[in-house]
Amino acid sequence: MQKFKTKLSALRPLRPFLLLWSTQALSALGSGMTSFALVIWAYGQSGSALSTALLSICSYAPYVLLSIFAGALSDRWNKKVTMLVCDLFAAGTTVAVFLLLHTGRLAVWHLYALNILNGLMNTVQQPASEVASTLLIPKRHFQRTSGLRSLSSALNSVLTPIAATAVLGLFGLGAVLVLDLLTFALAFCTLLFFIRIPKSGGDREKEPVLRAAGRGLRYLAENRGILLLILFLAAINLIASIYNAALPAMLLSRPNGGEGALGAVNTCAGLAMLAGSLLVSLLPAPKSRVRVICNALLFSMSTENFLLALGHSLPVWCVAAVLGWISIPLMNANMDVLLRTRIPVGMQGRVYAARNTLQFFTIPLGYLAGGFLVDSVFEPFMAAQPAGSLWTTLFGAGKGAGAALLFLVIGFLGMLTCLIFRRSRSIWDLEKNE
């Protein structure tokens, strides 16, 4: 009993973070359900991989273009107010989708425009949220809370396709949007009334935005190991976003695929992340965080893509998803701890924003490339192959075969990227004096 009380006492400093984390995670589930349902809706309207990929491109474009300035403003602005305003605006875009759907006027181009606005709000909110978490979490709990954040992300990955598919099938897209708004309301009220976020030194800085943004870039230029690690993840994000653009095109087009198969594969990916997140929360700090990051990404890239390329059944695709995602929480947690312990709190908003620009600018490029390659290169190539050829034997025939061939290509690209960056001495030097 005494040990139990001691554990509860040790967790008491985490109460504000746990309250914020749990309600924000629930809101993220609602948002994820909406995104999943809208991808299915948009693909049903157009039948084009590029058309659905543009949804993500529109979300990420403002995030990439404006993150560096948003981080400078985030270090200056009140974190709580920034998060509340951005959340409220994002909820307004969901309301707009609901009204357009209810009046029968919803079109794919509406989603592009609203995703741009939503991405703009996320651009401002994300660095504020990162700094808020740092201020709420005692340093000794960084790894544990990183595991918790991976855990909520994994749970959302598991629940999103299941819940979205069920609600979409039973009650329609409108019900998904209503659930999104209800979870937003809970998270918004919790942050507004029950969370107090301490101020950081950066809140008092009044230097010009361009100069402040430049400080974030200079910090990365002066810390080569962190910069190269971010560029490593930028290359991985390029490959991963090509994967994300190709996956719905392949699974929704296969004779043994469809919405159920897409949901099952995403659920298996979420379950794998859940297992990895639980592992992160239980394991002690590794001797080498850099080694964990590099090996986790190499394992992911060298398994999932090849199984998706050469597999022709749902069980194989599900195994691929498990192997591809189980190590990602290990990578995320160790990357998170490295950055939080290396970057001064007063600089984190600016540095995280500079990181967002450099690390995530490849995501819209990858979605664009993935959609284009599926629609205009790999699918036409596979359609021209005769029945019984080596190509059709390996990747199948009909729509979706081109996307399968693309997975083979990005599998080799992912392995090569991991092997190149893990040779960098500057990245390994990050472990000195940790």
GROMACS .gro file of C-alpha atoms in nm:
model
  434
    1MET     CA    1   0.000   0.000   0.000
    2GLN     CA    2   0.282   0.234   0.088
    3LYS     CA    3   0.456   0.163  -0.243
    4PHE     CA    4   0.132   0.243  -0.426
    5LYS     CA    5   0.103   0.575  -0.245
    6THR     CA    6   0.464   0.652  -0.324
    7LYS     CA    7   0.401   0.590  -0.696
    8LEU     CA    8   0.095   0.813  -0.691
    9SER     CA    9   0.294   1.086  -0.519
   10ALA     CA   10   0.566   1.059  -0.785
   11LEU     CA   11   0.306   1.102  -1.060
   12ARG     CA   12   0.137   1.403  -0.898
   13PRO     CA   13   0.356   1.657  -1.088
   14LEU     CA   14   0.232   1.499  -1.412
   15ARG     CA   15  -0.138   1.560  -1.343
   16PRO     CA   16  -0.170   1.877  -1.559
   17PHE     CA   17   0.009   1.708  -1.848
   18LEU     CA   18  -0.196   1.388  -1.815
   19LEU     CA   19  -0.521   1.586  -1.819
   20LEU     CA   20  -0.413   1.784  -2.124
   21TRP     CA   21  -0.271   1.478  -2.300
   22SER     CA   22  -0.580   1.260  -2.251
   23THR     CA   23  -0.834   1.516  -2.373
   24GLN     CA   24  -0.619   1.630  -2.664
   25ALA     CA   25  -0.571   1.265  -2.763
   26LEU     CA   26  -0.948   1.216  -2.765
   27SER     CA   27  -0.988   1.525  -2.983
   28ALA     CA   28  -0.717   1.392  -3.215
   29LEU     CA   29  -0.920   1.071  -3.248
   30GLY     CA   30  -1.221   1.272  -3.365
   31SER     CA   31  -1.008   1.464  -3.612
   32GLY     CA   32  -0.849   1.140  -3.736
   33MET     CA   33  -1.190   0.986  -3.795
   34THR     CA   34  -1.290   1.287  -4.003
   35SER     CA   35  -0.970   1.272  -4.210
   36PHE     CA   36  -1.009   0.898  -4.270
   37ALA     CA   37  -1.374   0.934  -4.372
   38LEU     CA   38  -1.298   1.225  -4.605
   39VAL     CA   39  -1.022   1.029  -4.782
   40ILE     CA   40  -1.271   0.750  -4.854
   41TRP     CA   41  -1.533   1.006  -4.961
   42ALA     CA   42  -1.288   1.192  -5.189
   43TYR     CA   43  -1.156   0.871  -5.351
   44GLY     CA   44  -1.515   0.765  -5.416
   45GLN     CA   45  -1.577   1.095  -5.592
   46SER     CA   46  -1.266   1.093  -5.813
   47GLY     CA   47  -1.106   0.745  -5.814
   48SER     CA   48  -0.767   0.919  -5.833
   49ALA     CA   49  -0.470   0.869  -5.600
   50LEU     CA   50  -0.349   1.221  -5.678
   51SER     CA   51  -0.688   1.368  -5.589
   52THR     CA   52  -0.684   1.215  -5.241
   53ALA     CA   53  -0.313   1.292  -5.195
   54LEU     CA   54  -0.391   1.660  -5.254
   55LEU     CA   55  -0.593   1.658  -4.930
   56SER     CA   56  -0.273   1.599  -4.734
   57ILE     CA   57  -0.071   1.832  -4.956
   58CYS     CA   58  -0.309   2.117  -4.878
   59SER     CA   59  -0.281   2.045  -4.505
   60TYR     CA   60   0.099   2.034  -4.505
   61ALA     CA   61   0.179   2.317  -4.747
   62PRO     CA   62   0.108   2.606  -4.505
   63TYR     CA   63   0.268   2.404  -4.226
   64VAL     CA   64   0.592   2.380  -4.420
   65LEU     CA   65   0.594   2.731  -4.568
   66LEU     CA   66   0.505   2.923  -4.252
   67SER     CA   67   0.628   2.707  -3.963
   68ILE     CA   68   0.951   2.895  -3.918
   69PHE     CA   69   0.766   3.225  -3.861
   70ALA     CA   70   0.495   3.060  -3.651
   71GLY     CA   71   0.758   2.926  -3.412
   72ALA     CA   72   0.904   3.271  -3.358
   73LEU     CA   73   0.556   3.401  -3.277
   74SER     CA   74   0.486   3.100  -3.057
   75ASP     CA   75   0.787   3.176  -2.836
   76ARG     CA   76   0.645   3.526  -2.790
   77TRP     CA   77   0.274   3.451  -2.751
   78ASN     CA   78   0.086   3.298  -2.461
   79LYS     CA   79   0.091   2.922  -2.523
   80LYS     CA   80  -0.255   2.851  -2.383
   81VAL     CA   81  -0.429   3.127  -2.574
   82THR     CA   82  -0.253   3.025  -2.894
   83MET     CA   83  -0.367   2.664  -2.859
   84LEU     CA   84  -0.726   2.765  -2.777
   85VAL     CA   85  -0.760   3.002  -3.074
   86CYS     CA   86  -0.610   2.752  -3.318
   87ASP     CA   87  -0.833   2.471  -3.191
   88LEU     CA   88  -1.141   2.691  -3.223
   89PHE     CA   89  -1.056   2.788  -3.580
   90ALA     CA   90  -0.989   2.425  -3.677
   91ALA     CA   91  -1.328   2.328  -3.535
   92GLY     CA   92  -1.479   2.598  -3.757
   93THR     CA   93  -1.348   2.417  -4.066
   94THR     CA   94  -1.523   2.098  -3.951
   95VAL     CA   95  -1.845   2.295  -3.907
   96ALA     CA   96  -1.804   2.427  -4.262
   97VAL     CA   97  -1.768   2.071  -4.400
   98PHE     CA   98  -2.079   1.966  -4.207
   99LEU     CA   99  -2.286   2.255  -4.344
  100LEU     CA  100  -2.170   2.196  -4.701
  101LEU     CA  101  -2.250   1.826  -4.669
  102HIS     CA  102  -2.591   1.896  -4.515
  103THR     CA  103  -2.686   2.130  -4.800
  104GLY     CA  104  -2.560   1.889  -5.067
  105ARG     CA  105  -2.290   2.127  -5.190
  106LEU     CA  106  -1.976   1.956  -5.061
  107ALA     CA  107  -1.713   1.910  -5.333
  108VAL     CA  108  -1.355   1.789  -5.322
  109TRP     CA  109  -1.221   2.139  -5.389
  110HIS     CA  110  -1.394   2.260  -5.072
  111LEU     CA  111  -1.187   2.011  -4.876
  112TYR     CA  112  -0.868   2.141  -5.036
  113ALA     CA  113  -0.947   2.499  -4.930
  114LEU     CA  114  -1.051   2.403  -4.577
  115ASN     CA  115  -0.744   2.183  -4.533
  116ILE     CA  116  -0.523   2.480  -4.621
  117LEU     CA  117  -0.690   2.685  -4.347
  118ASN     CA  118  -0.672   2.394  -4.103
  119GLY     CA  119  -0.305   2.343  -4.184
  120LEU     CA  120  -0.238   2.710  -4.118
  121MET     CA  121  -0.382   2.680  -3.767
  122ASN     CA  122  -0.184   2.364  -3.701
  123THR     CA  123   0.128   2.552  -3.809
  124VAL     CA  124   0.084   2.799  -3.524
  125GLN     CA  125  -0.046   2.551  -3.267
  126GLN     CA  126   0.213   2.276  -3.302
  127PRO     CA  127   0.522   2.464  -3.168
  128ALA     CA  128   0.309   2.616  -2.889
  129SER     CA  129   0.188   2.268  -2.793
  130GLU     CA  130   0.541   2.126  -2.795
  131VAL     CA  131   0.672   2.400  -2.564
  132ALA     CA  132   0.365   2.370  -2.340
  133SER     CA  133   0.439   1.999  -2.295
  134THR     CA  134   0.801   2.073  -2.206
  135LEU     CA  135   0.687   2.327  -1.945
  136LEU     CA  136   0.434   2.087  -1.792
  137ILE     CA  137   0.660   1.779  -1.776
  138PRO     CA  138   0.940   1.738  -1.517
  139LYS     CA  139   1.262   1.652  -1.698
  140ARG     CA  140   1.293   1.313  -1.528
  141HIS     CA  141   0.964   1.208  -1.691
  142PHE     CA  142   1.054   1.301  -2.052
  143GLN     CA  143   1.097   0.941  -2.173
  144ARG     CA  144   0.787   0.816  -1.989
  145THR     CA  145   0.567   1.093  -2.131
  146SER     CA  146   0.715   1.041  -2.478
  147GLY     CA  147   0.596   0.684  -2.448
  148LEU     CA  148   0.252   0.805  -2.342
  149ARG     CA  149   0.227   1.036  -2.641
  150SER     CA  150   0.326   0.751  -2.870
  151LEU     CA  151   0.069   0.538  -2.689
  152SER     CA  152  -0.215   0.781  -2.760
  153SER     CA  153  -0.103   0.812  -3.122
  154ALA     CA  154  -0.103   0.435  -3.152
  155LEU     CA  155  -0.446   0.400  -2.991
  156ASN     CA  156  -0.580   0.658  -3.232
  157SER     CA  157  -0.427   0.467  -3.522
  158VAL     CA  158  -0.606   0.154  -3.401
  159LEU     CA  159  -0.940   0.316  -3.326
  160THR     CA  160  -0.959   0.566  -3.612
  161PRO     CA  161  -1.021   0.322  -3.902
  162ILE     CA  162  -1.246   0.100  -3.690
  163ALA     CA  163  -1.457   0.383  -3.553
  164ALA     CA  164  -1.462   0.587  -3.874
  165THR     CA  165  -1.560   0.290  -4.089
  166ALA     CA  166  -1.832   0.183  -3.843
  167VAL     CA  167  -1.983   0.529  -3.800
  168LEU     CA  168  -1.951   0.608  -4.170
  169GLY     CA  169  -2.121   0.284  -4.268
  170LEU     CA  170  -2.401   0.304  -4.010
  171PHE     CA  171  -2.477   0.675  -3.988
  172GLY     CA  172  -2.288   0.852  -4.268
  173LEU     CA  173  -2.024   1.123  -4.295
  174GLY     CA  174  -2.231   1.375  -4.099
  175ALA     CA  175  -2.218   1.162  -3.783
  176VAL     CA  176  -1.838   1.140  -3.808
  177LEU     CA  177  -1.820   1.521  -3.821
  178VAL     CA  178  -2.049   1.555  -3.517
  179LEU     CA  179  -1.828   1.320  -3.312
  180ASP     CA  180  -1.526   1.525  -3.416
  181LEU     CA  181  -1.691   1.843  -3.283
  182LEU     CA  182  -1.793   1.677  -2.954
  183THR     CA  183  -1.440   1.559  -2.880
  184PHE     CA  184  -1.310   1.905  -2.969
  185ALA     CA  185  -1.550   2.064  -2.720
  186LEU     CA  186  -1.424   1.841  -2.438
  187ALA     CA  187  -1.058   1.915  -2.509
  188PHE     CA  188  -1.123   2.289  -2.553
  189CYS     CA  189  -1.310   2.324  -2.222
  190THR     CA  190  -1.048   2.121  -2.035
  191LEU     CA  191  -0.765   2.340  -2.160
  192LEU     CA  192  -0.964   2.659  -2.099
  193PHE     CA  193  -1.077   2.588  -1.742
  194PHE     CA  194  -0.844   2.328  -1.590
  195ILE     CA  195  -0.493   2.367  -1.734
  196ARG     CA  196  -0.244   2.631  -1.628
  197ILE     CA  197   0.065   2.646  -1.851
  198PRO     CA  198   0.373   2.811  -1.694
  199LYS     CA  199   0.543   3.089  -1.883
  200SER     CA  200   0.886   3.044  -2.037
  201GLY     CA  201   1.156   3.302  -2.088
  202GLY     CA  202   1.075   3.312  -2.458
  203ASP     CA  203   0.733   3.463  -2.380
  204ARG     CA  204   0.898   3.793  -2.289
  205GLU     CA  205   1.115   3.827  -2.599
  206LYS     CA  206   1.005   4.100  -2.839
  207GLU     CA  207   1.263   4.073  -3.116
  208PRO     CA  208   1.136   4.102  -3.476
  209VAL     CA  209   0.979   3.789  -3.617
  210LEU     CA  210   1.233   3.750  -3.900
  211ARG     CA  211   1.524   3.781  -3.658
  212ALA     CA  212   1.367   3.536  -3.417
  213ALA     CA  213   1.305   3.288  -3.698
  214GLY     CA  214   1.665   3.330  -3.808
  215ARG     CA  215   1.782   3.237  -3.459
  216GLY     CA  216   1.609   2.903  -3.491
  217LEU     CA  217   1.787   2.834  -3.821
  218ARG     CA  218   2.121   2.952  -3.681
  219TYR     CA  219   2.082   2.719  -3.384
  220LEU     CA  220   2.043   2.424  -3.621
  221ALA     CA  221   2.333   2.540  -3.837
  222GLU     CA  222   2.553   2.554  -3.526
  223ASN     CA  223   2.436   2.211  -3.408
  224ARG     CA  224   2.521   1.994  -3.707
  225GLY     CA  225   2.422   1.665  -3.545
  226ILE     CA  226   2.065   1.781  -3.478
  227LEU     CA  227   2.044   1.931  -3.828
  228LEU     CA  228   2.155   1.608  -3.997
  229LEU     CA  229   1.918   1.403  -3.784
  230ILE     CA  230   1.632   1.630  -3.895
  231LEU     CA  231   1.737   1.598  -4.260
  232PHE     CA  232   1.747   1.220  -4.215
  233LEU     CA  233   1.386   1.226  -4.100
  234ALA     CA  234   1.301   1.461  -4.387
  235ALA     CA  235   1.423   1.197  -4.633
  236ILE     CA  236   1.225   0.928  -4.448
  237ASN     CA  237   0.915   1.152  -4.454
  238LEU     CA  238   0.945   1.184  -4.831
  239ILE     CA  239   0.937   0.807  -4.867
  240ALA     CA  240   0.665   0.764  -4.603
  241SER     CA  241   0.436   1.016  -4.772
  242ILE     CA  242   0.477   0.839  -5.107
  243TYR     CA  243   0.370   0.528  -4.915
  244ASN     CA  244   0.068   0.710  -4.769
  245ALA     CA  245  -0.042   0.828  -5.112
  246ALA     CA  246  -0.007   0.480  -5.265
  247LEU     CA  247  -0.163   0.271  -4.987
  248PRO     CA  248  -0.531   0.373  -5.035
  249ALA     CA  249  -0.490   0.351  -5.414
  250MET     CA  250  -0.367  -0.007  -5.386
  251LEU     CA  251  -0.596  -0.141  -5.114
  252LEU     CA  252  -0.915   0.027  -5.234
  253SER     CA  253  -0.855  -0.101  -5.590
  254ARG     CA  254  -0.760  -0.464  -5.527
  255PRO     CA  255  -1.029  -0.732  -5.582
  256ASN     CA  256  -0.962  -0.862  -5.228
  257GLY     CA  257  -0.927  -0.511  -5.087
  258GLY     CA  258  -1.175  -0.230  -5.033
  259GLU     CA  259  -1.264  -0.007  -4.739
  260GLY     CA  260  -1.255  -0.302  -4.499
  261ALA     CA  261  -0.903  -0.397  -4.607
  262LEU     CA  262  -0.780  -0.039  -4.574
  263GLY     CA  263  -0.931  -0.019  -4.228
  264ALA     CA  264  -0.782  -0.356  -4.125
  265VAL     CA  265  -0.431  -0.261  -4.239
  266ASN     CA  266  -0.449   0.075  -4.062
  267THR     CA  267  -0.578  -0.099  -3.750
  268CYS     CA  268  -0.287  -0.345  -3.754
  269ALA     CA  269  -0.045  -0.054  -3.793
  270GLY     CA  270  -0.207   0.110  -3.492
  271LEU     CA  271  -0.189  -0.210  -3.285
  272ALA     CA  272   0.180  -0.239  -3.371
  273MET     CA  273   0.239   0.119  -3.261
  274LEU     CA  274   0.045   0.049  -2.943
  275ALA     CA  275   0.273  -0.244  -2.864
  276GLY     CA  276   0.579  -0.034  -2.942
  277SER     CA  277   0.452   0.252  -2.725
  278LEU     CA  278   0.394   0.022  -2.428
  279LEU     CA  279   0.746  -0.107  -2.477
  280VAL     CA  280   0.884   0.249  -2.472
  281SER     CA  281   0.697   0.329  -2.150
  282LEU     CA  282   0.838   0.020  -1.976
  283LEU     CA  283   1.197   0.014  -2.103
  284PRO     CA  284   1.481   0.203  -1.933
  285ALA     CA  285   1.670   0.468  -2.124
  286PRO     CA  286   1.883   0.302  -2.396
  287LYS     CA  287   2.260   0.330  -2.398
  288SER     CA  288   2.246   0.476  -2.748
  289ARG     CA  289   1.941   0.678  -2.858
  290VAL     CA  290   2.091   0.740  -3.201
  291ARG     CA  291   2.134   0.366  -3.257
  292VAL     CA  292   1.769   0.305  -3.165
  293ILE     CA  293   1.653   0.576  -3.409
  294CYS     CA  294   1.861   0.444  -3.700
  295ASN     CA  295   1.785   0.075  -3.642
  296ALA     CA  296   1.412   0.134  -3.591
  297LEU     CA  297   1.381   0.315  -3.923
  298LEU     CA  298   1.596   0.060  -4.108
  299PHE     CA  299   1.382  -0.227  -3.978
  300SER     CA  300   1.061  -0.047  -4.077
  301MET     CA  301   1.177   0.040  -4.427
  302SER     CA  302   1.323  -0.305  -4.503
  303THR     CA  303   1.011  -0.504  -4.410
  304GLU     CA  304   0.676  -0.338  -4.472
  305ASN     CA  305   0.727  -0.198  -4.821
  306PHE     CA  306   0.851  -0.529  -4.966
  307LEU     CA  307   0.565  -0.728  -4.816
  308LEU     CA  308   0.310  -0.478  -4.947
  309ALA     CA  309   0.471  -0.495  -5.290
  310LEU     CA  310   0.480  -0.872  -5.319
  311GLY     CA  311   0.185  -0.975  -5.103
  312HIS     CA  312  -0.152  -1.045  -5.263
  313SER     CA  313  -0.375  -1.103  -4.961
  314LEU     CA  314  -0.505  -0.918  -4.657
  315PRO     CA  315  -0.314  -1.133  -4.401
  316VAL     CA  316   0.018  -1.049  -4.569
  317TRP     CA  317  -0.068  -0.679  -4.583
  318CYS     CA  318  -0.156  -0.685  -4.213
  319VAL     CA  319   0.173  -0.854  -4.121
  320ALA     CA  320   0.352  -0.590  -4.327
  321ALA     CA  321   0.179  -0.312  -4.132
  322VAL     CA  322   0.279  -0.467  -3.799
  323LEU     CA  323   0.645  -0.501  -3.898
  324GLY     CA  324   0.656  -0.154  -4.047
  325TRP     CA  325   0.509   0.032  -3.750
  326ILE     CA  326   0.606  -0.156  -3.433
  327SER     CA  327   0.946   0.014  -3.409
  328ILE     CA  328   0.828   0.368  -3.491
  329PRO     CA  329   0.735   0.460  -3.128
  330LEU     CA  330   1.091   0.367  -3.025
  331MET     CA  331   1.224   0.608  -3.286
  332ASN     CA  332   0.981   0.885  -3.194
  333ALA     CA  333   1.043   0.864  -2.819
  334ASN     CA  334   1.422   0.872  -2.849
  335MET     CA  335   1.410   1.155  -3.102
  336ASP     CA  336   1.179   1.348  -2.869
  337VAL     CA  337   1.409   1.306  -2.568
  338LEU     CA  338   1.716   1.406  -2.769
  339LEU     CA  339   1.554   1.731  -2.881
  340ARG     CA  340   1.397   1.823  -2.546
  341THR     CA  341   1.721   1.769  -2.356
  342ARG     CA  342   1.946   1.936  -2.614
  343ILE     CA  343   1.747   2.249  -2.701
  344PRO     CA  344   1.699   2.526  -2.437
  345VAL     CA  345   1.333   2.575  -2.342
  346GLY     CA  346   1.337   2.943  -2.438
  347MET     CA  347   1.452   2.849  -2.788
  348GLN     CA  348   1.234   2.545  -2.843
  349GLY     CA  349   0.948   2.719  -3.021
  350ARG     CA  350   1.182   2.870  -3.281
  351VAL     CA  351   1.394   2.558  -3.319
  352TYR     CA  352   1.093   2.325  -3.341
  353ALA     CA  353   0.946   2.554  -3.605
  354ALA     CA  354   1.270   2.551  -3.806
  355ARG     CA  355   1.272   2.173  -3.763
  356ASN     CA  356   0.915   2.152  -3.890
  357THR     CA  357   1.006   2.343  -4.205
  358LEU     CA  358   1.311   2.128  -4.277
  359GLN     CA  359   1.178   1.792  -4.161
  360PHE     CA  360   0.827   1.814  -4.303
  361PHE     CA  361   0.869   2.006  -4.631
  362THR     CA  362   0.919   1.670  -4.801
  363ILE     CA  363   0.574   1.544  -4.697
  364PRO     CA  364   0.364   1.742  -4.950
  365LEU     CA  365   0.629   1.668  -5.212
  366GLY     CA  366   0.601   1.298  -5.131
  367TYR     CA  367   0.221   1.298  -5.150
  368LEU     CA  368   0.235   1.483  -5.481
  369ALA     CA  369   0.501   1.246  -5.616
  370GLY     CA  370   0.316   0.939  -5.487
  371GLY     CA  371  -0.015   1.038  -5.644
  372PHE     CA  372   0.150   1.128  -5.973
  373LEU     CA  373   0.363   0.813  -5.987
  374VAL     CA  374   0.065   0.586  -5.916
  375ASP     CA  375  -0.173   0.753  -6.164
  376SER     CA  376   0.067   0.842  -6.445
  377VAL     CA  377   0.368   0.609  -6.426
  378PHE     CA  378   0.329   0.280  -6.243
  379GLU     CA  379  -0.038   0.202  -6.310
  380PRO     CA  380  -0.004   0.266  -6.688
  381PHE     CA  381   0.316   0.060  -6.691
  382MET     CA  382   0.150  -0.238  -6.521
  383ALA     CA  383  -0.163  -0.205  -6.738
  384ALA     CA  384   0.057  -0.252  -7.046
  385GLN     CA  385   0.211  -0.578  -6.920
  386PRO     CA  386   0.074  -0.902  -7.073
  387ALA     CA  387  -0.095  -1.158  -6.852
  388GLY     CA  388   0.148  -1.418  -6.720
  389SER     CA  389   0.453  -1.192  -6.745
  390LEU     CA  390   0.704  -1.162  -6.460
  391TRP     CA  391   0.562  -0.822  -6.368
  392THR     CA  392   0.204  -0.946  -6.330
  393THR     CA  393   0.323  -1.259  -6.149
  394LEU     CA  394   0.503  -1.047  -5.889
  395PHE     CA  395   0.262  -0.755  -5.852
  396GLY     CA  396  -0.070  -0.879  -5.985
  397ALA     CA  397  -0.289  -0.743  -6.263
  398GLY     CA  398  -0.551  -0.473  -6.279
  399LYS     CA  399  -0.578  -0.148  -6.090
  400GLY     CA  400  -0.359  -0.143  -5.781
  401ALA     CA  401  -0.073  -0.341  -5.937
  402GLY     CA  402   0.117  -0.022  -6.020
  403ALA     CA  403   0.097   0.093  -5.658
  404ALA     CA  404   0.236  -0.245  -5.551
  405LEU     CA  405   0.536  -0.197  -5.783
  406LEU     CA  406   0.589   0.149  -5.634
  407PHE     CA  407   0.615  -0.007  -5.286
  408LEU     CA  408   0.908  -0.218  -5.406
  409VAL     CA  409   1.086   0.094  -5.529
  410ILE     CA  410   1.036   0.292  -5.207
  411GLY     CA  411   1.147  -0.011  -5.004
  412PHE     CA  412   1.492   0.005  -5.167
  413LEU     CA  413   1.500   0.386  -5.136
  414GLY     CA  414   1.419   0.364  -4.765
  415MET     CA  415   1.693   0.111  -4.694
  416LEU     CA  416   1.950   0.315  -4.885
  417THR     CA  417   1.854   0.634  -4.698
  418CYS     CA  418   1.895   0.468  -4.358
  419LEU     CA  419   2.234   0.320  -4.448
  420ILE     CA  420   2.366   0.655  -4.575
  421PHE     CA  421   2.265   0.870  -4.277
  422ARG     CA  422   2.370   0.621  -4.010
  423ARG     CA  423   2.730   0.670  -4.130
  424SER     CA  424   2.727   1.036  -4.021
  425ARG     CA  425   2.968   1.100  -3.733
  426SER     CA  426   2.792   1.426  -3.644
  427ILE     CA  427   2.470   1.238  -3.564
  428TRP     CA  428   2.653   0.993  -3.339
  429ASP     CA  429   2.826   1.283  -3.163
  430LEU     CA  430   2.487   1.385  -3.019
  431GLU     CA  431   2.533   1.116  -2.756
  432LYS     CA  432   2.838   1.284  -2.610
  433ASN     CA  433   2.772   1.450  -2.273
  434GLU     CA  434   2.402   1.358  -2.287
   0.00000   0.00000   0.00000
